[in-house]
Coordinates of C-alpha atoms and ligand atoms in Angstrom, one line a residue:
M1 CA 81.8 69.3 57.9
A2 CA 78.7 68.0 56.4
I3 CA 77.9 69.2 52.9
S4 CA 74.2 70.0 53.9
S5 CA 75.3 72.2 56.9
R6 CA 77.8 74.0 54.5
A7 CA 75.1 75.0 52.1
K8 CA 72.8 76.7 54.8
K9 CA 73.3 80.1 56.0
V10 CA 74.6 80.3 59.6
T11 CA 72.3 82.3 62.0
T12 CA 72.4 82.9 65.7
Q13 CA 70.0 79.9 66.1
T14 CA 72.5 77.7 64.3
L15 CA 75.1 78.5 66.9
V16 CA 72.9 77.8 69.9
K17 CA 72.0 74.5 68.3
M18 CA 75.9 73.7 67.8
K19 CA 76.3 74.4 71.4
Q20 CA 73.4 72.1 72.3
S21 CA 74.6 69.3 70.2
G22 CA 78.4 69.8 71.3
E23 CA 79.6 70.7 67.7
K24 CA 82.4 73.3 68.1
I25 CA 81.9 76.8 66.4
A26 CA 84.9 78.1 64.2
M27 CA 85.2 81.9 63.9
L28 CA 87.8 84.0 62.2
T29 CA 88.2 87.7 61.7
A30 CA 88.2 89.3 58.1
Y31 CA 88.3 92.9 57.0
D32 CA 88.1 92.7 53.2
Y33 CA 86.2 91.1 50.3
S34 CA 88.9 88.9 48.9
L35 CA 90.0 87.2 52.2
A36 CA 86.4 87.0 53.5
R37 CA 85.4 85.1 50.3
L38 CA 88.1 82.5 50.8
V39 CA 87.3 82.2 54.5
D40 CA 83.6 81.7 53.7
N41 CA 84.4 79.2 50.9
A42 CA 86.5 77.2 53.4
G43 CA 83.3 76.6 55.5
I44 CA 83.9 79.1 58.6
D45 CA 80.7 79.4 60.8
V46 CA 81.2 83.2 62.0
I47 CA 83.3 85.9 60.4
L48 CA 84.2 88.7 62.8
V49 CA 84.9 92.1 61.4
G50 CA 87.0 92.8 64.3
D51 CA 88.1 96.2 65.5
S52 CA 91.6 94.5 65.3
A53 CA 91.4 95.9 61.7
S54 CA 92.9 99.0 63.6
N55 CA 96.1 97.0 64.2
V56 CA 96.3 94.7 61.2
M57 CA 94.7 96.9 58.6
A58 CA 95.8 100.3 59.8
G59 CA 99.0 99.6 61.7
N60 CA 97.8 101.2 64.9
E61 CA 99.2 100.1 68.2
T62 CA 95.7 99.6 69.7
T63 CA 92.0 99.2 68.7
V64 CA 91.2 102.8 70.2
P65 CA 91.5 104.9 67.1
I66 CA 89.3 102.9 64.6
T67 CA 86.0 104.7 63.9
L68 CA 82.4 103.6 63.2
E69 CA 82.9 104.8 59.5
H70 CA 86.0 102.5 59.2
M71 CA 84.2 99.6 60.7
I72 CA 81.1 100.0 58.3
Y73 CA 83.5 100.2 55.5
H74 CA 85.3 97.0 56.4
A75 CA 82.0 95.3 57.2
Q76 CA 80.6 96.3 53.7
C77 CA 83.6 94.7 52.0
V78 CA 83.4 91.5 53.9
I79 CA 79.5 91.2 53.3
N80 CA 80.3 91.5 49.6
G81 CA 82.3 88.2 49.9
V82 CA 80.2 86.1 52.1
D83 CA 77.4 83.7 51.1
R84 CA 77.1 81.4 54.3
A85 CA 78.9 82.6 57.4
L86 CA 77.3 84.8 60.1
V87 CA 79.0 88.2 59.8
V88 CA 79.5 89.8 63.4
V89 CA 80.8 93.4 63.3
D90 CA 82.7 95.0 66.2
M91 CA 81.3 98.2 67.7
P92 CA 84.4 100.5 67.9
F93 CA 85.6 102.4 71.0
G94 CA 83.5 105.4 71.5
S95 CA 80.4 104.3 69.7
Y96 CA 78.5 102.7 72.5
Q97 CA 80.2 103.5 76.0
G98 CA 78.3 105.4 78.5
D99 CA 75.0 106.2 76.7
S100 CA 72.6 103.4 75.5
K101 CA 70.8 105.6 73.0
T102 CA 74.2 106.4 71.4
A103 CA 74.9 102.6 71.4
L104 CA 71.6 101.8 69.7
D105 CA 72.2 104.6 67.0
S106 CA 75.6 103.1 66.3
A107 CA 74.4 99.6 66.0
I108 CA 71.6 100.6 63.7
R109 CA 74.0 102.4 61.5
I110 CA 76.3 99.3 61.4
M111 CA 73.3 97.1 60.3
K112 CA 71.9 99.5 57.8
E113 CA 75.0 100.8 56.2
S114 CA 77.1 97.6 56.2
G115 CA 74.6 94.7 55.8
G116 CA 76.2 93.0 58.8
H117 CA 74.3 90.2 60.7
A118 CA 75.1 91.1 64.3
V119 CA 77.3 93.4 66.4
K120 CA 79.8 92.8 69.1
L121 CA 80.6 95.0 72.1
E122 CA 83.0 94.7 75.1
G123 CA 82.1 94.9 78.8
G124 CA 79.8 93.2 81.3
T125 CA 77.1 94.7 83.6
E126 CA 77.9 98.3 82.5
V127 CA 76.9 97.6 78.9
C128 CA 73.8 95.6 79.8
E129 CA 71.3 98.4 79.3
S130 CA 72.8 99.1 75.8
V131 CA 72.6 95.4 74.9
K132 CA 68.9 95.2 75.9
L133 CA 68.1 98.3 73.8
I134 CA 69.9 96.9 70.8
V135 CA 68.4 93.5 71.1
E136 CA 64.9 95.1 71.6
A137 CA 65.6 96.8 68.3
G138 CA 66.0 93.4 66.6
I139 CA 69.8 93.4 66.4
P140 CA 71.8 90.3 67.6
V141 CA 74.5 91.2 70.1
M142 CA 77.7 89.3 70.9
G143 CA 79.5 90.2 74.2
H144 CA 83.2 90.3 75.0
L145 CA 84.8 89.6 78.4
G146 CA 88.2 88.9 79.8
L147 CA 90.8 90.9 78.0
T148 CA 89.0 93.7 76.5
P149 CA 91.5 95.6 74.2
Q150 CA 89.4 98.8 74.0
S151 CA 90.2 99.3 77.7
I152 CA 93.9 98.8 77.3
Y153 CA 94.7 102.2 78.9
K154 CA 92.7 101.1 81.9
F155 CA 94.4 97.8 82.3
G156 CA 97.9 98.9 81.1
T157 CA 98.7 95.4 79.8
Y158 CA 97.5 92.6 77.5
T159 CA 98.2 90.0 80.0
V160 CA 95.7 87.1 81.0
R161 CA 92.6 88.4 82.9
A162 CA 90.6 86.9 85.7
K163 CA 93.5 84.9 87.3
E164 CA 92.4 86.2 90.8
E165 CA 89.2 85.0 92.5
A166 CA 87.5 88.3 92.7
E167 CA 87.9 89.1 88.9
A168 CA 86.9 85.5 88.0
A169 CA 83.8 85.9 90.1
K170 CA 83.0 89.2 88.4
L171 CA 83.6 87.6 85.0
M172 CA 80.9 84.9 85.9
E173 CA 78.5 87.5 87.1
D174 CA 79.1 89.8 83.8
A175 CA 78.8 86.6 81.5
K176 CA 75.3 85.7 83.1
A177 CA 74.2 89.4 83.0
L178 CA 75.1 89.5 79.2
E179 CA 73.0 86.4 78.8
E180 CA 70.2 87.9 80.6
A181 CA 70.4 91.0 78.6
G182 CA 69.8 89.1 75.5
C183 CA 73.4 88.4 74.0
F184 CA 73.3 85.4 71.7
S185 CA 76.9 84.6 72.4
V186 CA 80.0 85.8 74.3
V187 CA 83.7 86.0 73.5
F188 CA 86.2 85.2 76.2
E189 CA 89.7 86.6 75.6
K190 CA 92.8 85.5 77.5
I191 CA 91.3 84.0 80.5
P192 CA 92.2 80.7 82.4
S193 CA 91.0 77.6 80.7
E194 CA 89.2 76.2 83.9
L195 CA 87.1 79.5 84.4
A196 CA 86.2 79.5 80.7
K197 CA 85.0 75.9 81.2
Q198 CA 83.0 76.8 84.2
V199 CA 81.3 79.9 82.7
S200 CA 80.6 78.1 79.4
E201 CA 78.8 75.3 81.5
A202 CA 76.7 77.9 83.3
L203 CA 75.5 79.6 80.2
T204 CA 73.0 78.5 77.6
I205 CA 74.4 80.8 74.9
P206 CA 77.5 79.7 73.1
T207 CA 81.0 81.0 74.3
I208 CA 83.8 81.7 71.7
G209 CA 87.4 81.6 73.1
I210 CA 90.7 83.4 72.1
G211 CA 93.4 82.2 74.6
A212 CA 90.6 80.6 76.9
G213 CA 91.2 76.9 76.5
P214 CA 89.5 74.1 74.7
D215 CA 86.1 74.0 76.6
C216 CA 84.5 77.2 75.1
D217 CA 81.8 76.3 72.6
G218 CA 83.9 77.7 69.8
Q219 CA 87.3 79.2 69.0
V220 CA 88.3 82.6 67.3
L221 CA 91.6 83.8 65.9
V222 CA 92.8 86.9 64.1
L223 CA 93.1 85.8 60.5
H224 CA 96.2 87.5 59.7
D225 CA 97.9 86.1 62.9
M226 CA 96.9 82.4 62.0
L227 CA 98.0 83.0 58.4
G228 CA 101.4 84.2 59.5
I229 CA 101.0 87.7 57.9
T230 CA 101.6 89.5 61.3
K231 CA 105.0 88.2 62.3
D232 CA 105.7 90.2 65.4
F233 CA 102.8 88.8 67.5
S234 CA 103.3 85.3 69.1
P235 CA 101.2 84.9 72.2
R236 CA 100.9 81.2 73.5
F237 CA 97.4 80.7 72.3
L238 CA 98.1 81.5 68.6
R239 CA 98.6 78.5 66.4
R240 CA 100.0 79.6 62.9
Y241 CA 98.5 77.6 60.2
A242 CA 100.5 79.1 57.3
D243 CA 103.5 81.4 56.8
L244 CA 102.0 83.7 54.1
G245 CA 104.2 86.6 55.6
S246 CA 107.5 84.7 54.4
M247 CA 105.6 83.5 51.1
T248 CA 104.5 87.0 50.3
E249 CA 108.3 88.5 50.8
D250 CA 109.7 85.7 48.8
A251 CA 107.3 86.1 45.9
V252 CA 107.9 89.9 45.9
K253 CA 111.7 89.4 45.9
Q254 CA 111.4 87.0 43.0
Y255 CA 109.2 89.5 41.1
V256 CA 111.7 92.3 41.7
S257 CA 114.5 90.2 40.5
D258 CA 112.6 89.0 37.4
V259 CA 111.7 92.5 36.4
R260 CA 115.5 93.7 36.8
S261 CA 116.7 90.8 34.9
M262 CA 113.8 91.2 32.2
D263 CA 112.8 87.6 32.8
F264 CA 109.4 89.1 33.2
P265 CA 107.4 89.5 31.1
N266 CA 108.4 86.7 28.9
E267 CA 107.2 85.7 25.3
E268 CA 103.9 84.5 26.6
E269 CA 103.2 87.3 28.9
R270 CA 103.1 90.0 26.1
Y271 CA 100.7 91.0 23.5
Ligands
KIV1 O1 88.8 92.6 67.1 C1 88.9 91.4 67.2 O2 89.7 90.8 66.5 C2 88.4 90.6 68.4 C3 88.9 89.2 68.5 C4 90.2 89.1 69.2 C5 87.9 88.5 69.3 O3 87.8 91.2 69.1

């Protein structure tokens, strides 16, 4: 990455320009100050304060239980560690579905109380009225299509979405509707690569894929998955860049052993 582009803050306009120039967008999740700081220092373009915090931070089975207050707290922590990246905050389940005035109020709370730069919500045509209202209020919105984990009890499974023609056509229609409603970007989760390519080419806004192949305008992974901290989650799309889970366990085992044997603290580690 060029030093000049690292120094500048990333905006929604930066992402649109990256799509236009063919430069791929790198996005990761973060939920706390310390890791957000490392991720930002390493040159990430977008940090998503994902509602996956419900899984990786709180240990819940789904993203359904996490609240607006929890998301605002995580986003505040992330914002404190970030200088350059665009910080997008997930709107949690129950904070926007059904009523666009509620959606607007939730988005305003996220922006005012966390200092985040944009919000993300799941769904297609059914959320477009809310998207329009939020965008009109000056808040950038990222969409999310394909596998939408907040609807897990409707789908019943985390399997690949839009494999059938009718669902693929609906996804294309939803993506165009989100762009029309004012979304600055859209995430595609677990959809066939060929469909992601076609929809990415049909849109002027950048698409970010997770399990959606190489032809999206960018990629996103859950930080704890790619660092190997979560060990029991191994979908095909996940590349592990480190094994911090094993490193952490080994370090803690060594510490326990050193404490027991009184190897720690040694002469230099005391006053
Ligand atoms: O919450 C999250 O981490 C997400 C990503 C999977 C895109 O929405």
